[in-house]
Each structure stands twice: as structure tokens, then as C-alpha cells.
mmCIF file of C-alpha atoms in Angstrom:
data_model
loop_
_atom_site.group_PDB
_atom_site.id
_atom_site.type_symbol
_atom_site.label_atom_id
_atom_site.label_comp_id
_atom_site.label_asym_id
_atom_site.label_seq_id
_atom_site.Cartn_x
_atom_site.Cartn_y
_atom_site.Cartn_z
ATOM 1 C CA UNK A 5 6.739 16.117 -10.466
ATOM 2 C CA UNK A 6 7.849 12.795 -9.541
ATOM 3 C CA UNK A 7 10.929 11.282 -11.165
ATOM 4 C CA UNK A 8 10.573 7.614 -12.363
ATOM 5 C CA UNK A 9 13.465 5.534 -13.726
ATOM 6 C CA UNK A 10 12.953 2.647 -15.848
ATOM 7 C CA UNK A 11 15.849 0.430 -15.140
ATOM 8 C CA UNK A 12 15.960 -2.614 -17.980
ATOM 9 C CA UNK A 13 17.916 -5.009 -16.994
ATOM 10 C CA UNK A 14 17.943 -3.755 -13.704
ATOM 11 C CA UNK A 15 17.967 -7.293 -11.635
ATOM 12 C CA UNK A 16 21.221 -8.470 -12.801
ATOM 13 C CA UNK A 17 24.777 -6.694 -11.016
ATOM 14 C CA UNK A 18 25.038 -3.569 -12.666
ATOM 15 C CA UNK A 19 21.432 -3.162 -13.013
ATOM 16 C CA UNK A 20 20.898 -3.673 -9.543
ATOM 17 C CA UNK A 21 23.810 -1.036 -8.519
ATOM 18 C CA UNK A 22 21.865 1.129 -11.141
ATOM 19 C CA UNK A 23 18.562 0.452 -9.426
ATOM 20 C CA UNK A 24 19.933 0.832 -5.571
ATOM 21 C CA UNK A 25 21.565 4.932 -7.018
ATOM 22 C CA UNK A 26 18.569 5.768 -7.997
ATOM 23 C CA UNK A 27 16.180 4.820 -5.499
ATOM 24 C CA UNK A 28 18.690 6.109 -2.718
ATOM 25 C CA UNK A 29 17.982 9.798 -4.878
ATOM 26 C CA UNK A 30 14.505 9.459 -4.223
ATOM 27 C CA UNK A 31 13.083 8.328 -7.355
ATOM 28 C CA UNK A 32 9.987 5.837 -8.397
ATOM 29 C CA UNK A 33 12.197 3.043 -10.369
ATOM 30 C CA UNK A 34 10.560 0.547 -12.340
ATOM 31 C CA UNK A 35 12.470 -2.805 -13.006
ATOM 32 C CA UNK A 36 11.485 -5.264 -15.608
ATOM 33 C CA UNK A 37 12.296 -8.575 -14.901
ATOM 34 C CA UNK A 38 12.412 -12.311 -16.668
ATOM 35 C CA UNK A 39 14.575 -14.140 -14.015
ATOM 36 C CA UNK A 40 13.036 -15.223 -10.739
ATOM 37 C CA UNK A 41 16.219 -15.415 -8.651
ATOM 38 C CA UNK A 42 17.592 -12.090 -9.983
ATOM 39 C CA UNK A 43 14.092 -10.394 -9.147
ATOM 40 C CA UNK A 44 14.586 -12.126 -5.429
ATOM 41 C CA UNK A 45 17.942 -10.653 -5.389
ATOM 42 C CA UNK A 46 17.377 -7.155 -5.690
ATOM 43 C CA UNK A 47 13.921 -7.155 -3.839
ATOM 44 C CA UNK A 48 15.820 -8.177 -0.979
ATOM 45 C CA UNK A 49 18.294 -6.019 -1.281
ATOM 46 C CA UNK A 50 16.271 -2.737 -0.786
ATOM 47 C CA UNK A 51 14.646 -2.606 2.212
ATOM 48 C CA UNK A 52 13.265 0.426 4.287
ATOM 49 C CA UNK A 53 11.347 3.722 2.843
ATOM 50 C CA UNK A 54 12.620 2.956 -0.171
ATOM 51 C CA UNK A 55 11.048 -0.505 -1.117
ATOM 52 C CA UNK A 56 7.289 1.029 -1.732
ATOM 53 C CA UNK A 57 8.727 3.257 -4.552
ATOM 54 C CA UNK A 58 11.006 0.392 -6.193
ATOM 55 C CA UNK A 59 8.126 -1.374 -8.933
ATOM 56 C CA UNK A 60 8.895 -5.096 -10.081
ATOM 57 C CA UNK A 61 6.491 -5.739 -13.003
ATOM 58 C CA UNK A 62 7.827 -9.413 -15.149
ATOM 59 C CA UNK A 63 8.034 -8.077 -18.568
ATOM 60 C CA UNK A 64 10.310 -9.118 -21.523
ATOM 61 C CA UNK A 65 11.617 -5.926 -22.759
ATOM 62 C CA UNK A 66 12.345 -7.356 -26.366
ATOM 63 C CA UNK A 67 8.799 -7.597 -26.789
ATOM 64 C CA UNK A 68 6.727 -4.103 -27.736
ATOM 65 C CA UNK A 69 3.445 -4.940 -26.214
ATOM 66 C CA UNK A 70 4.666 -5.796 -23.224
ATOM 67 C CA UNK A 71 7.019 -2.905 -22.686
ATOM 68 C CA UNK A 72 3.962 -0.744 -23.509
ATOM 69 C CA UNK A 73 1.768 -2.135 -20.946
ATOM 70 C CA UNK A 74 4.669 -1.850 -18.534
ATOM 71 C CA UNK A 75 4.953 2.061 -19.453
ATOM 72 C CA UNK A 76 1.154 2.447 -18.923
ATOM 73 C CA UNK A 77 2.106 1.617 -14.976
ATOM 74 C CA UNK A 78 2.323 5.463 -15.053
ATOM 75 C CA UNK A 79 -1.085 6.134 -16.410
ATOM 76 C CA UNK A 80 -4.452 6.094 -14.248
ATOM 77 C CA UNK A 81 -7.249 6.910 -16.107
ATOM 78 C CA UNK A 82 -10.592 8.222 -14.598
ATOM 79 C CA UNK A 83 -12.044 4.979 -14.366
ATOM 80 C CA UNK A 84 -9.260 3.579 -11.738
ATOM 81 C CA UNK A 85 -9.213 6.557 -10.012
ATOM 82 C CA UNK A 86 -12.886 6.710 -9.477
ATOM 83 C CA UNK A 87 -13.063 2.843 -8.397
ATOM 84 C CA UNK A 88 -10.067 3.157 -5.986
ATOM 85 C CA UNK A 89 -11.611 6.297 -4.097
ATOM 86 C CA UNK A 90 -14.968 4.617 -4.222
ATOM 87 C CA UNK A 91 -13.485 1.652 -2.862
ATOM 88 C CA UNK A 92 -10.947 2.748 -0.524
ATOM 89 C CA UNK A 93 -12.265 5.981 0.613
ATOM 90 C CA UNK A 94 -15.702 6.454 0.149
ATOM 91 C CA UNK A 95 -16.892 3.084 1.950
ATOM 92 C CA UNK A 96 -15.283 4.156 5.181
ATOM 93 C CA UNK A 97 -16.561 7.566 5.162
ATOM 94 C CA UNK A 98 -20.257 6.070 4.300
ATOM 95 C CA UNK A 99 -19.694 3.465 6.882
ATOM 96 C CA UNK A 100 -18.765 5.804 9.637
ATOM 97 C CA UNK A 101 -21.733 8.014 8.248
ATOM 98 C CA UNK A 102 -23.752 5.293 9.256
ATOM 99 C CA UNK A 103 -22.890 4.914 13.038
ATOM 100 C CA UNK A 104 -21.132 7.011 14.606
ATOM 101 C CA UNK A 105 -24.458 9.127 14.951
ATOM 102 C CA UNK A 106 -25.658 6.227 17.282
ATOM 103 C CA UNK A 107 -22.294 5.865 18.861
ATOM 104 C CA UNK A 108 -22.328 9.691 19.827
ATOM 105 C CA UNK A 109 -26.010 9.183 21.599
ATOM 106 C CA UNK A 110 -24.777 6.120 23.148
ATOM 107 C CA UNK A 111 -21.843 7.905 24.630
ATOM 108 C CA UNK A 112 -18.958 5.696 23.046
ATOM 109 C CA UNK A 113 -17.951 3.356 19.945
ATOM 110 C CA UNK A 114 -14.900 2.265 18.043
ATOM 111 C CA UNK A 115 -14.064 2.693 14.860
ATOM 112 C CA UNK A 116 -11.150 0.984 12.658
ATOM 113 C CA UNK A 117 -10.739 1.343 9.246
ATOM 114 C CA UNK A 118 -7.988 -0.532 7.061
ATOM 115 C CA UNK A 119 -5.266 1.852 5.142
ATOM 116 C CA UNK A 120 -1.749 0.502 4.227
ATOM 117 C CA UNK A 121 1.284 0.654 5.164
ATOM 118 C CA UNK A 122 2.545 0.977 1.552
ATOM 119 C CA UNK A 123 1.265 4.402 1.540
ATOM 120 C CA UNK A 124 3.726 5.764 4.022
ATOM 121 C CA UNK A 125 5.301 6.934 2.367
ATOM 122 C CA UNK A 126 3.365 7.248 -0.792
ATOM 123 C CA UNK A 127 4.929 5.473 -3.818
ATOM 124 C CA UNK A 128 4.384 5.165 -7.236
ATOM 125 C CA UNK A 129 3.300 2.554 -9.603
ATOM 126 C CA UNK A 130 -0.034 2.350 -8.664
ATOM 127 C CA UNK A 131 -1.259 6.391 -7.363
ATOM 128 C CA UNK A 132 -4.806 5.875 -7.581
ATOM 129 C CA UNK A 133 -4.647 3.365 -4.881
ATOM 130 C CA UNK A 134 -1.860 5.082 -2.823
ATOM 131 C CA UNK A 135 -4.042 8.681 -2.610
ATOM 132 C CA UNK A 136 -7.304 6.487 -1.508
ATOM 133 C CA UNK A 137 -5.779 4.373 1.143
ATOM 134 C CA UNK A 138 -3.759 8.036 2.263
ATOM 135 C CA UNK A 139 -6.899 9.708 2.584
ATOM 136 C CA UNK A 140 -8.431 7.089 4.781
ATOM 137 C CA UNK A 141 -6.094 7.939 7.173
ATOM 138 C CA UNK A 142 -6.473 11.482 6.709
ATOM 139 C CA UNK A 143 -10.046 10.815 7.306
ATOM 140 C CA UNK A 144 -9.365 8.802 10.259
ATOM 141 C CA UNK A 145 -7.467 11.539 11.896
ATOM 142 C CA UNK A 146 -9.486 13.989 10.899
ATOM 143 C CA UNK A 147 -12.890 12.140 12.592
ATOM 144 C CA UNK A 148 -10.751 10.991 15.577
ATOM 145 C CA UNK A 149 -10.555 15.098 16.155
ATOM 146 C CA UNK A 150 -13.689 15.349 15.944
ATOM 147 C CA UNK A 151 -15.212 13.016 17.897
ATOM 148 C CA UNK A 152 -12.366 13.279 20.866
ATOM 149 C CA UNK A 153 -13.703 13.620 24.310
ATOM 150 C CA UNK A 154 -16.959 11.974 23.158
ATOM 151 C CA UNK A 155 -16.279 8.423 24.242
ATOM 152 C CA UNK A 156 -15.353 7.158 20.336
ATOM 153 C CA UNK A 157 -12.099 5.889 19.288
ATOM 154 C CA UNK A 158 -10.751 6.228 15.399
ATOM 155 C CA UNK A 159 -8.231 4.350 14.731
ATOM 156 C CA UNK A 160 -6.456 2.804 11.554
ATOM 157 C CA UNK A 161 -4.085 -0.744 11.020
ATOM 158 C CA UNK A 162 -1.500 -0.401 7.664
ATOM 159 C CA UNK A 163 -0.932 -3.599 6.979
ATOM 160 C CA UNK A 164 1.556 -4.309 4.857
ATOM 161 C CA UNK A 165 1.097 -7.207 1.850
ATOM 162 C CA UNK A 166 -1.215 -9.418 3.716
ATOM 163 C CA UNK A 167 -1.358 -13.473 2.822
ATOM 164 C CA UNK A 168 -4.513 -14.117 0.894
ATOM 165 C CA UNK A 169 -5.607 -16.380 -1.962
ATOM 166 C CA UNK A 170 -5.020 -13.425 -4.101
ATOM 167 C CA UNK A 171 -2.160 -11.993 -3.286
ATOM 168 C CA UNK A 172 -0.648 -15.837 -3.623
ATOM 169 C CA UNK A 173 -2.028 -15.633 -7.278
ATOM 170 C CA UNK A 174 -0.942 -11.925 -8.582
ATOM 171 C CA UNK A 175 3.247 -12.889 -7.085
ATOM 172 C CA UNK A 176 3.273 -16.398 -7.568
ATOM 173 C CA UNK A 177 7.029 -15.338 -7.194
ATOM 174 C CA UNK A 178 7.426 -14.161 -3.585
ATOM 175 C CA UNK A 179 7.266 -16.144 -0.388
ATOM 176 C CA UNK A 180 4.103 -15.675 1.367
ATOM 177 C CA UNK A 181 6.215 -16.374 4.821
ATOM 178 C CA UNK A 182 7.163 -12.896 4.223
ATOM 179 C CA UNK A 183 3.742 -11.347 4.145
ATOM 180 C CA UNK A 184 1.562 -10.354 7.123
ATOM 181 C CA UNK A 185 -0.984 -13.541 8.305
ATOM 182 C CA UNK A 186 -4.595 -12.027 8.126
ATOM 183 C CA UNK A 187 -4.810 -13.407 12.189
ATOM 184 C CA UNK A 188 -2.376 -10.609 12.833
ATOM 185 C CA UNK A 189 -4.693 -7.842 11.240
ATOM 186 C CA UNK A 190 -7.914 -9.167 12.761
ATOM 187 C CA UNK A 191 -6.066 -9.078 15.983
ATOM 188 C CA UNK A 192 -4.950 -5.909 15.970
ATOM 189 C CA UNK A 193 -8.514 -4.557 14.750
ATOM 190 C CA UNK A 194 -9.599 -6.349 17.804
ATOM 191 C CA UNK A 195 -7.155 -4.025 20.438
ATOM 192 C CA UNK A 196 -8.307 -1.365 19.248
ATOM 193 C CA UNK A 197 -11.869 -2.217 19.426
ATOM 194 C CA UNK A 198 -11.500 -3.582 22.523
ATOM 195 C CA UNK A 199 -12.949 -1.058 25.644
ATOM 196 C CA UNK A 200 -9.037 -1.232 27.520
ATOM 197 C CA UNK A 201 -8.352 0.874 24.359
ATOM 198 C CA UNK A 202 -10.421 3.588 25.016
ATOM 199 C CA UNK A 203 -7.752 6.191 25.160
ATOM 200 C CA UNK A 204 -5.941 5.597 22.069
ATOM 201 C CA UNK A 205 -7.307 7.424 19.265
ATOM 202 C CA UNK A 206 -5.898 8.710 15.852
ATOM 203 C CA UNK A 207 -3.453 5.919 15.828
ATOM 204 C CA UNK A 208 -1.936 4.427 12.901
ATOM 205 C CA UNK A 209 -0.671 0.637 13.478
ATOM 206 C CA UNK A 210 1.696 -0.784 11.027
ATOM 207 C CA UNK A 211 1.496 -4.590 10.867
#
């Protein structure tokens, strides 16, 4: 079972020190935070395979609701998981359903689907998303197999947090100069669509 730590006060100097032994054993640790710079401070302090499984959530721990919606963090119930497979995982699977079938009588095709790079490796905090996005690129593997020697690519981009409008309004906090530009994606979608890519297949590319 995974282990996950919840750290309160963990932003502040011996939280952070706190935070950094834990997540350097392996664990999921989940932070609750109220000041802006301290939350900076330790986000940028952990870096590497350990950053997906270190959870920043603004909560005030003196106050019971909001500690109790922080603890459900650890709770997916059916409905999430259902929704996060259905979007994740099923629409590339009914996608590719759709053409390769066409691509395979036309001799050749490319397909790209979008996992992320949070999922590798997989964290916590949020595990109905993490299993759907892993399974596309199980699924992408998988179909890039399948379809090898057939003139079809597979091929997947993890991009990590990406600038949108909405990812601006859910961390209001965090500099978007530190996120991936959505040009970048769309550009590497287009390599590996592109027909000089014909021999790559199965890939994963982290943006």
C-alpha cells in the first residue's frame, strides 16, 4: 500500500526538512499551506521523481472542513474513476477504433495520443487520473506492437503542466513561465505525425 504523509506546517523550515525526509523515503506527502512564498519555497526545492508525489493543496488546518476535504485527496469514488477512464482512456482507444482500420488498408497512418508526464512515475493525490493517463500509454505501446511493420506509427507526448486558461485559474499561485507553452505540444504532435517520422514508433516524448 502506498504510504502518504500529511505534513502540517510543512512549508515553513522544519516542515520543509520534514517534507524533503519523507519524500526522499518514497512516500506520497501532502502539505497544507496558507503562505504563498513558503509554498514557492519548498515547491522549488524538490525537484526530480520526487515532485509528482509531493501534493500542495492551500488549506487552513485550524479549520475542520477544510482539513476534511484535504483528507478526502485520498478518496476516489466510482464516479471519478469512471469519468477519468472515460475521459482519458476510453476516447483514445475509440478514436483509434475508428481509423486505424482505414490506415491499415491504406498502408500507413499516424497516431498520437496525449498522456502525461506526471504519471511517470505514478503519484498520488489524484490516482484516478494517474491510472487513465498510464494506461494510454500502455495502450499506445501495446497498438504500436501491433500495428509494427504495417506502415502506422503510435506514438505518445507527456506533457508536463501545460499553460492554459485553466490551469492559470486552478494555481493562481505558480508562474505560468514555468509550465510547458501549448505551441510546444502541438509541435511535437506534429514530428511525430509528420512522414520523416515514420520509423519511430512506441515512443514516449516528455515535454
Amino acid at each position: 500500500m502506498e504510504r502518504v504523509v500529511l505534513v502540517t506546517g510543512g512549508t515553513g523550515a522544519l516542515g520543509t526538512a520534514i517534507t524533503r525526509r519523507f519524500l526522499g523515503e518514497g512516500a506520497v506527502v501532502c502539505v497544507p499551506w496558507i503562505v504563498e512564498h513558503e509554498r514557492e519555497r519548498l515547491e522549488a526545492s524538490v525537484q526530480g521523481a520526487a515532485r509528482p508525489r509531493l501534493v500542495l493543496e492551500r488549506c487552513d488546518v485550524a479549520d475542520d472542513a477544510a482539513m476534511a476535504r484535504l483528507a478526502d485527496l485520498a478518496h476516489t469514488d466510482r464516479t471519478l474513476w469512471d469519468s477519468m477512464l472515460t475521459l482519458n482512456l476510453t476516447t483514445a482507444y475509440v478514436a483509434a477504433r475508428a481509423v486505424v482500420p482505414a490506415m491499415l488498408s491504406a498502408g500507413g497512418g499516424r497516431v498520437v495520443a496525449v498522456a502525461s508526464r506526471a504519471v511517470v512515475p505514478p503519484a498520488g493525490g489524484f490516482i484516478a487520473y494517474t491510472v487513465a493517463k498510464a494506461a494510454v500509454i500502455a495502450f499506445v505501446q501495446a497498438l504500436a506492437v501491433e500495428t509494427r511493420g504495417r506502415g502506422i506509427t503510435v506514438n505518445a507526448v507527456l506533457p508536463s503542466t501545460m499553460d492554459t486558461p485553466a490551469n492559470r485559474a486552478a494555481m493562481p499561485g505558480v508562474d505560468p513561465k514555468t509550465w510547458v507553452p501549448v505551441d510546444a505540444v502541438a509541435d511535437a504532435i506534429a514530428y511525430l505525425a509528420a512522414e520523416s517520422s515514420a520509423h519511430i514508433s512506441g515512443a514516449l516524448l516528455a515535454i
